[in-house]
Amino acid sequence: MSKVVIITGGGRGIGAATAQLLAGQGYAVGVNYLKNQEAAQSVVSAIRAAGGRAVAVQADVSNEAEVDALFEKTQQALGQVTHLVNNAGILFTQSTLAEISTERFQKVLTTNVMSAFLCAKAFIHQCQGPGAIVNVSSGAAKSGSPFEYVDYAASKGAMDTMTKGLSLELAGQGIRVNGVRPGFIHTDMHADGGEPGRVERLAPQIPLKRGGTPKEVAQAIVWLLSDEASYVTGSFIDLAGGR
Ligand code: NAP
């Protein structure tokens, strides 16, 4: 059976690197984006230029109707979805918990956790198995991200718990569910936190003494989705240079 993957937030950063690698492995790729159509379209164009199959689909993955439409459109364009990467995520300006507004906390939870829940539900409706899901969590789930973004860290902790529970629910039907926990990866996300140079600042404190690349995270995601990881479910790979 042909492999069809949806990557949420697949137009930039870790999602874009994952889209490229999976296309190279023969997956047809649904590249979801929220606002940056140009970035998503350029990922799709690169995949098509290399002979692969891909489609860019706009959807806010924190919205149930838009998630359902994302799965419907991807199925129509590429075939039944067999794999899912819950990658879309946001964070806001570095601050203490006391400075975080209720609205911000809700927005972060809705975008980072509710999206994974909604996409997993839509996936289960379309894929009876075999198949695989990878949830892109964060090292923040373990560190708690004090003085930076406890809201974001809490959302990733919830994602890890959901990964574990869902992996056990779906194991019997041959759908594996795993997580990756990146940290200090060179993407646009740190600018959203108000510090574009955050990775460079923290590099001396990282055991491997440098930040990671989106491709280094993507390689772990690709492996977890692949048949090479056929006995792996409910597991997590930390990709944070030893932190
Ligand atoms: P990024 O470069 O900022 O990309 C984020 C992506 O998420 C963008 O493609 C964006 O779409 C998409 N997105 C945001 N909200 C969305 C929504 N509501 N619906 C659909 N798409 C949405 O970030 P990144 O660093 O690659 O992060 C990817 C994942 O890795 C996130 O879950 C993040 O928490 C996690 N992570 C990153 C790091 C790191 O150091 N970079 C560390 C730990 C974990 P548009 O392109 O349309 O804006």
mmCIF file of C-alpha atoms and ligand atoms in Angstrom:
data_model
loop_
_atom_site.group_PDB
_atom_site.id
_atom_site.type_symbol
_atom_site.label_atom_id
_atom_site.label_comp_id
_atom_site.label_asym_id
_atom_site.label_seq_id
_atom_site.Cartn_x
_atom_site.Cartn_y
_atom_site.Cartn_z
ATOM 1 C CA MET A 1 0.000 0.000 0.000
ATOM 2 C CA SER A 2 1.315 3.474 -0.807
ATOM 3 C CA LYS A 3 2.299 5.660 2.123
ATOM 4 C CA VAL A 4 0.593 9.011 2.546
ATOM 5 C CA VAL A 5 1.659 11.327 5.359
ATOM 6 C CA ILE A 6 0.220 14.569 6.706
ATOM 7 C CA ILE A 7 2.751 16.878 8.369
ATOM 8 C CA THR A 8 1.144 19.695 10.324
ATOM 9 C CA GLY A 9 3.179 22.883 10.035
ATOM 10 C CA GLY A 10 5.120 21.278 7.197
ATOM 11 C CA GLY A 11 6.116 24.463 5.392
ATOM 12 C CA ARG A 12 8.916 25.630 7.663
ATOM 13 C CA GLY A 13 11.535 24.427 10.158
ATOM 14 C CA ILE A 14 11.390 20.842 11.408
ATOM 15 C CA GLY A 15 8.187 20.116 9.480
ATOM 16 C CA ALA A 16 9.693 21.193 6.156
ATOM 17 C CA ALA A 17 12.835 19.086 6.711
ATOM 18 C CA THR A 18 10.626 16.108 7.573
ATOM 19 C CA ALA A 19 8.530 16.607 4.431
ATOM 20 C CA GLN A 20 11.631 16.571 2.235
ATOM 21 C CA LEU A 21 13.075 13.436 3.825
ATOM 22 C CA LEU A 22 9.802 11.513 3.779
ATOM 23 C CA ALA A 23 9.222 12.399 0.130
ATOM 24 C CA GLY A 24 12.683 11.011 -0.594
ATOM 25 C CA GLN A 25 11.566 7.738 1.027
ATOM 26 C CA GLY A 26 8.572 7.491 -1.307
ATOM 27 C CA TYR A 27 5.835 8.967 0.873
ATOM 28 C CA ALA A 28 3.226 11.194 -0.730
ATOM 29 C CA VAL A 29 3.199 14.273 1.514
ATOM 30 C CA GLY A 30 0.396 16.547 2.659
ATOM 31 C CA VAL A 31 2.159 19.755 3.672
ATOM 32 C CA ASN A 32 -0.133 21.607 6.054
ATOM 33 C CA TYR A 33 0.400 25.296 6.803
ATOM 34 C CA LEU A 34 -1.415 28.039 8.673
ATOM 35 C CA LYS A 35 -0.373 31.342 7.066
ATOM 36 C CA ASN A 36 2.856 30.930 5.130
ATOM 37 C CA GLN A 37 1.568 29.597 1.819
ATOM 38 C CA GLU A 38 4.771 30.564 0.004
ATOM 39 C CA ALA A 39 6.952 28.423 2.279
ATOM 40 C CA ALA A 40 4.613 25.418 2.035
ATOM 41 C CA GLN A 41 4.355 25.764 -1.731
ATOM 42 C CA SER A 42 8.133 25.870 -2.096
ATOM 43 C CA VAL A 43 8.427 22.589 -0.136
ATOM 44 C CA VAL A 44 5.816 21.049 -2.426
ATOM 45 C CA SER A 45 7.570 22.372 -5.545
ATOM 46 C CA ALA A 46 10.922 20.927 -4.419
ATOM 47 C CA ILE A 47 9.327 17.518 -3.786
ATOM 48 C CA ARG A 48 7.586 17.527 -7.174
ATOM 49 C CA ALA A 49 10.764 18.656 -8.940
ATOM 50 C CA ALA A 50 12.494 15.586 -7.470
ATOM 51 C CA GLY A 51 9.721 13.333 -8.832
ATOM 52 C CA GLY A 52 7.690 13.004 -5.625
ATOM 53 C CA ARG A 53 4.032 13.641 -4.813
ATOM 54 C CA ALA A 54 2.948 16.434 -2.481
ATOM 55 C CA VAL A 55 0.164 18.924 -1.892
ATOM 56 C CA ALA A 56 0.008 22.056 0.248
ATOM 57 C CA VAL A 57 -3.141 22.318 2.377
ATOM 58 C CA GLN A 58 -4.042 25.358 4.453
ATOM 59 C CA ALA A 59 -5.729 24.587 7.783
ATOM 60 C CA ASP A 60 -5.653 25.824 11.356
ATOM 61 C CA VAL A 61 -5.081 22.505 13.077
ATOM 62 C CA SER A 62 -6.547 23.767 16.351
ATOM 63 C CA ASN A 63 -9.949 23.950 14.599
ATOM 64 C CA GLU A 64 -11.887 20.672 14.267
ATOM 65 C CA ALA A 65 -13.700 21.510 11.010
ATOM 66 C CA GLU A 66 -10.452 22.640 9.396
ATOM 67 C CA VAL A 67 -8.670 19.456 10.521
ATOM 68 C CA ASP A 68 -11.440 17.335 9.007
ATOM 69 C CA ALA A 69 -11.118 19.310 5.757
ATOM 70 C CA LEU A 70 -7.316 18.865 5.835
ATOM 71 C CA PHE A 71 -7.670 15.072 5.975
ATOM 72 C CA GLU A 72 -10.416 15.067 3.332
ATOM 73 C CA LYS A 73 -8.418 17.228 0.896
ATOM 74 C CA THR A 74 -5.247 15.214 1.417
ATOM 75 C CA GLN A 75 -7.080 11.942 0.813
ATOM 76 C CA GLN A 76 -8.631 13.319 -2.376
ATOM 77 C CA ALA A 77 -5.267 14.529 -3.681
ATOM 78 C CA LEU A 78 -2.938 11.729 -2.544
ATOM 79 C CA GLY A 79 -4.963 8.745 -1.287
ATOM 80 C CA GLN A 80 -5.764 7.352 2.151
ATOM 81 C CA VAL A 81 -3.609 8.859 4.882
ATOM 82 C CA THR A 82 -1.405 6.208 6.530
ATOM 83 C CA HIS A 83 1.025 8.320 8.575
ATOM 84 C CA LEU A 84 0.804 11.532 10.618
ATOM 85 C CA VAL A 85 3.352 13.957 12.062
ATOM 86 C CA ASN A 86 1.830 16.297 14.651
ATOM 87 C CA ASN A 87 4.469 19.002 14.292
ATOM 88 C CA ALA A 88 2.675 22.378 14.333
ATOM 89 C CA GLY A 89 3.450 24.319 17.473
ATOM 90 C CA ILE A 90 3.753 27.830 18.848
ATOM 91 C CA LEU A 91 5.267 29.735 21.715
ATOM 92 C CA PHE A 92 5.179 33.374 22.741
ATOM 93 C CA THR A 93 7.569 35.910 24.265
ATOM 94 C CA GLN A 94 9.771 34.678 27.104
ATOM 95 C CA SER A 95 8.198 35.538 30.478
ATOM 96 C CA THR A 96 7.467 34.175 33.928
ATOM 97 C CA LEU A 97 4.297 32.202 34.603
ATOM 98 C CA ALA A 98 2.896 35.165 36.555
ATOM 99 C CA GLU A 99 3.150 37.313 33.419
ATOM 100 C CA ILE A 100 1.334 34.816 31.168
ATOM 101 C CA SER A 101 -2.267 35.795 30.399
ATOM 102 C CA THR A 102 -5.113 33.300 30.552
ATOM 103 C CA GLU A 103 -5.758 33.905 26.854
ATOM 104 C CA ARG A 104 -2.143 33.123 25.970
ATOM 105 C CA PHE A 105 -2.137 29.919 28.051
ATOM 106 C CA GLN A 106 -5.328 28.758 26.331
ATOM 107 C CA LYS A 107 -3.967 29.630 22.869
ATOM 108 C CA VAL A 108 -0.782 27.620 23.465
ATOM 109 C CA LEU A 109 -2.674 24.594 24.774
ATOM 110 C CA THR A 110 -5.194 24.750 21.936
ATOM 111 C CA THR A 111 -2.557 25.045 19.221
ATOM 112 C CA ASN A 112 -0.048 22.554 20.623
ATOM 113 C CA VAL A 113 -2.217 19.879 22.293
ATOM 114 C CA MET A 114 -5.765 20.176 20.975
ATOM 115 C CA SER A 115 -4.356 20.085 17.433
ATOM 116 C CA ALA A 116 -2.629 16.761 18.092
ATOM 117 C CA PHE A 117 -5.838 15.381 19.590
ATOM 118 C CA LEU A 118 -7.974 16.546 16.643
ATOM 119 C CA CYS A 119 -5.497 15.272 14.048
ATOM 120 C CA ALA A 120 -5.153 11.919 15.805
ATOM 121 C CA LYS A 121 -8.950 11.561 15.803
ATOM 122 C CA ALA A 122 -9.221 12.407 12.112
ATOM 123 C CA PHE A 123 -6.339 10.028 11.381
ATOM 124 C CA ILE A 124 -7.991 7.128 13.225
ATOM 125 C CA HIS A 125 -11.188 7.664 11.238
ATOM 126 C CA GLN A 126 -9.260 7.393 7.981
ATOM 127 C CA CYS A 127 -6.569 4.803 8.836
ATOM 128 C CA GLN A 128 -7.619 1.477 10.323
ATOM 129 C CA GLY A 129 -3.961 0.326 10.381
ATOM 130 C CA PRO A 130 -1.209 -0.401 9.817
ATOM 131 C CA GLY A 131 0.116 3.108 10.252
ATOM 132 C CA ALA A 132 2.141 5.382 12.491
ATOM 133 C CA ILE A 133 1.988 8.742 14.233
ATOM 134 C CA VAL A 134 4.885 10.857 15.520
ATOM 135 C CA ASN A 135 4.152 13.710 17.912
ATOM 136 C CA VAL A 136 6.719 16.505 17.980
ATOM 137 C CA SER A 137 7.028 17.366 21.658
ATOM 138 C CA SER A 138 9.957 19.234 23.223
ATOM 139 C CA GLY A 139 12.700 18.949 25.810
ATOM 140 C CA ALA A 140 10.596 21.599 27.547
ATOM 141 C CA ALA A 141 8.246 18.794 28.642
ATOM 142 C CA LYS A 142 10.999 17.706 31.027
ATOM 143 C CA SER A 143 12.691 21.027 31.875
ATOM 144 C CA GLY A 144 9.470 23.007 32.479
ATOM 145 C CA SER A 145 11.029 26.059 30.746
ATOM 146 C CA PRO A 146 11.105 28.324 33.836
ATOM 147 C CA PHE A 147 11.296 32.093 33.136
ATOM 148 C CA GLU A 148 10.729 31.404 29.430
ATOM 149 C CA TYR A 149 7.447 29.645 28.646
ATOM 150 C CA VAL A 150 5.929 27.352 31.259
ATOM 151 C CA ASP A 151 2.728 27.369 29.197
ATOM 152 C CA TYR A 152 4.559 25.872 26.223
ATOM 153 C CA ALA A 153 6.328 23.312 28.439
ATOM 154 C CA ALA A 154 2.998 22.270 29.971
ATOM 155 C CA SER A 155 1.510 21.787 26.499
ATOM 156 C CA LYS A 156 4.377 19.483 25.554
ATOM 157 C CA GLY A 157 4.038 17.533 28.813
ATOM 158 C CA ALA A 158 0.385 16.952 27.942
ATOM 159 C CA MET A 159 1.403 15.861 24.468
ATOM 160 C CA ASP A 160 3.784 13.253 25.901
ATOM 161 C CA THR A 161 1.067 11.826 28.147
ATOM 162 C CA MET A 162 -1.346 11.664 25.214
ATOM 163 C CA THR A 163 1.332 9.942 23.108
ATOM 164 C CA LYS A 164 1.674 7.212 25.725
ATOM 165 C CA GLY A 165 -2.052 6.658 26.157
ATOM 166 C CA LEU A 166 -2.843 6.683 22.459
ATOM 167 C CA SER A 167 0.003 4.283 21.703
ATOM 168 C CA LEU A 168 -1.606 1.725 24.008
ATOM 169 C CA GLU A 169 -5.081 2.289 22.564
ATOM 170 C CA LEU A 170 -3.891 1.779 18.983
ATOM 171 C CA ALA A 171 -1.232 -0.925 19.406
ATOM 172 C CA GLY A 172 -3.782 -3.701 18.817
ATOM 173 C CA GLN A 173 -4.615 -2.385 15.346
ATOM 174 C CA GLY A 174 -1.012 -1.962 14.239
ATOM 175 C CA ILE A 175 -0.800 1.819 14.556
ATOM 176 C CA ARG A 176 2.365 2.904 16.374
ATOM 177 C CA VAL A 177 2.477 6.246 18.222
ATOM 178 C CA ASN A 178 5.787 7.778 19.295
ATOM 179 C CA GLY A 179 7.242 11.152 20.181
ATOM 180 C CA VAL A 180 10.375 13.190 19.611
ATOM 181 C CA ARG A 181 11.618 15.797 22.067
ATOM 182 C CA PRO A 182 13.824 18.319 20.244
ATOM 183 C CA GLY A 183 15.638 21.184 21.907
ATOM 184 C CA PHE A 184 17.779 24.106 20.676
ATOM 185 C CA ILE A 185 17.029 23.568 16.978
ATOM 186 C CA HIS A 186 17.856 26.331 14.488
ATOM 187 C CA THR A 187 14.391 27.461 13.296
ATOM 188 C CA ASP A 188 12.261 30.635 13.253
ATOM 189 C CA MET A 189 10.579 29.620 16.503
ATOM 190 C CA HIS A 190 13.109 31.319 18.787
ATOM 191 C CA ALA A 191 12.371 34.699 17.179
ATOM 192 C CA ASP A 192 8.720 34.149 18.180
ATOM 193 C CA GLY A 193 9.972 33.830 21.756
ATOM 194 C CA GLY A 194 11.660 37.232 21.383
ATOM 195 C CA GLU A 195 15.242 35.946 21.116
ATOM 196 C CA PRO A 196 16.347 34.931 17.593
ATOM 197 C CA GLY A 197 19.858 34.173 18.916
ATOM 198 C CA ARG A 198 18.677 31.932 21.788
ATOM 199 C CA VAL A 199 20.344 28.790 20.431
ATOM 200 C CA GLU A 200 23.724 30.518 20.065
ATOM 201 C CA ARG A 201 23.449 31.949 23.609
ATOM 202 C CA LEU A 202 22.736 28.532 25.115
ATOM 203 C CA ALA A 203 25.192 26.538 22.985
ATOM 204 C CA PRO A 204 28.023 26.575 25.580
ATOM 205 C CA GLN A 205 25.658 24.912 28.096
ATOM 206 C CA ILE A 206 24.608 22.140 25.693
ATOM 207 C CA PRO A 207 26.781 19.012 26.158
ATOM 208 C CA LEU A 208 27.366 18.754 22.370
ATOM 209 C CA LYS A 209 28.182 22.522 22.390
ATOM 210 C CA ARG A 210 25.910 23.472 19.506
ATOM 211 C CA GLY A 211 22.319 23.744 18.387
ATOM 212 C CA GLY A 212 20.698 21.091 16.217
ATOM 213 C CA THR A 213 19.425 21.266 12.645
ATOM 214 C CA PRO A 214 15.858 20.588 11.512
ATOM 215 C CA LYS A 215 17.216 17.685 9.476
ATOM 216 C CA GLU A 216 18.666 16.040 12.599
ATOM 217 C CA VAL A 217 15.186 15.996 14.119
ATOM 218 C CA ALA A 218 13.566 14.951 10.848
ATOM 219 C CA GLN A 219 15.812 11.885 10.606
ATOM 220 C CA ALA A 220 14.483 10.597 13.936
ATOM 221 C CA ILE A 221 10.885 11.257 12.881
ATOM 222 C CA VAL A 222 11.432 9.395 9.611
ATOM 223 C CA TRP A 223 12.891 6.430 11.465
ATOM 224 C CA LEU A 224 10.028 6.281 13.983
ATOM 225 C CA LEU A 225 7.492 6.291 11.135
ATOM 226 C CA SER A 226 9.375 3.616 9.206
ATOM 227 C CA ASP A 227 9.083 -0.168 9.310
ATOM 228 C CA GLU A 228 12.602 -0.194 10.790
ATOM 229 C CA ALA A 229 10.917 0.970 14.008
ATOM 230 C CA SER A 230 8.248 -1.742 13.764
ATOM 231 C CA TYR A 231 8.613 -2.804 17.430
ATOM 232 C CA VAL A 232 8.690 0.759 18.816
ATOM 233 C CA THR A 233 5.567 2.358 20.232
ATOM 234 C CA GLY A 234 4.888 4.693 23.149
ATOM 235 C CA SER A 235 8.548 5.725 23.026
ATOM 236 C CA PHE A 236 10.375 9.044 22.855
ATOM 237 C CA ILE A 237 13.631 10.153 21.269
ATOM 238 C CA ASP A 238 15.358 13.154 22.879
ATOM 239 C CA LEU A 239 17.148 15.354 20.325
ATOM 240 C CA ALA A 240 18.671 18.110 22.422
ATOM 241 C CA GLY A 241 22.430 17.641 22.229
ATOM 242 C CA GLY A 242 22.598 15.728 25.503
ATOM 243 C CA ARG A 243 20.277 17.938 27.586
HETATM 244 P P1 NAP B 1 8.611 26.984 13.212
HETATM 245 O O1 NAP B 1 9.769 27.050 12.269
HETATM 246 O O2 NAP B 1 8.169 28.207 13.941
HETATM 247 O O3 NAP B 1 7.369 26.336 12.418
HETATM 248 C C1 NAP B 1 6.136 26.182 13.059
HETATM 249 C C2 NAP B 1 5.160 25.645 12.046
HETATM 250 O O4 NAP B 1 3.898 25.446 12.692
HETATM 251 C C3 NAP B 1 4.919 26.593 10.877
HETATM 252 O O5 NAP B 1 4.981 25.845 9.681
HETATM 253 C C4 NAP B 1 3.501 27.107 11.120
HETATM 254 O O6 NAP B 1 2.775 27.375 9.922
HETATM 255 C C5 NAP B 1 2.880 25.947 11.845
HETATM 256 N N1 NAP B 1 1.709 26.315 12.648
HETATM 257 C C6 NAP B 1 1.645 27.090 13.748
HETATM 258 N N2 NAP B 1 0.382 27.170 14.193
HETATM 259 C C7 NAP B 1 -0.383 26.410 13.371
HETATM 260 C C8 NAP B 1 -1.766 26.108 13.293
HETATM 261 N N3 NAP B 1 -2.645 26.582 14.187
HETATM 262 N N4 NAP B 1 -2.196 25.308 12.274
HETATM 263 C C9 NAP B 1 -1.330 24.816 11.350
HETATM 264 N N5 NAP B 1 0.009 25.071 11.379
HETATM 265 C C10 NAP B 1 0.465 25.863 12.372
HETATM 266 O O7 NAP B 1 8.866 25.924 14.367
HETATM 267 P P2 NAP B 1 9.807 24.626 14.517
HETATM 268 O O8 NAP B 1 10.927 25.015 15.402
HETATM 269 O O9 NAP B 1 10.056 23.971 13.232
HETATM 270 O O10 NAP B 1 8.817 23.754 15.405
HETATM 271 C C11 NAP B 1 8.171 22.585 14.960
HETATM 272 C C12 NAP B 1 7.793 21.793 16.188
HETATM 273 O O11 NAP B 1 8.992 21.465 16.905
HETATM 274 C C13 NAP B 1 6.893 22.537 17.175
HETATM 275 O O12 NAP B 1 5.905 21.678 17.700
HETATM 276 C C14 NAP B 1 7.858 22.953 18.272
HETATM 277 O O13 NAP B 1 7.214 23.103 19.520
HETATM 278 C C15 NAP B 1 8.823 21.795 18.266
HETATM 279 N N6 NAP B 1 10.118 22.112 18.896
HETATM 280 C C16 NAP B 1 10.990 22.984 18.315
HETATM 281 C C17 NAP B 1 12.194 23.262 18.966
HETATM 282 C C18 NAP B 1 13.216 24.211 18.405
HETATM 283 O O14 NAP B 1 14.255 24.405 19.050
HETATM 284 N N7 NAP B 1 12.995 24.815 17.245
HETATM 285 C C19 NAP B 1 12.479 22.660 20.178
HETATM 286 C C20 NAP B 1 11.556 21.794 20.729
HETATM 287 C C21 NAP B 1 10.391 21.507 20.069
HETATM 288 P P3 NAP B 1 3.099 28.654 8.964
HETATM 289 O O15 NAP B 1 4.381 28.299 8.256
HETATM 290 O O16 NAP B 1 1.936 28.735 8.028
HETATM 291 O O17 NAP B 1 3.247 29.836 9.853
#
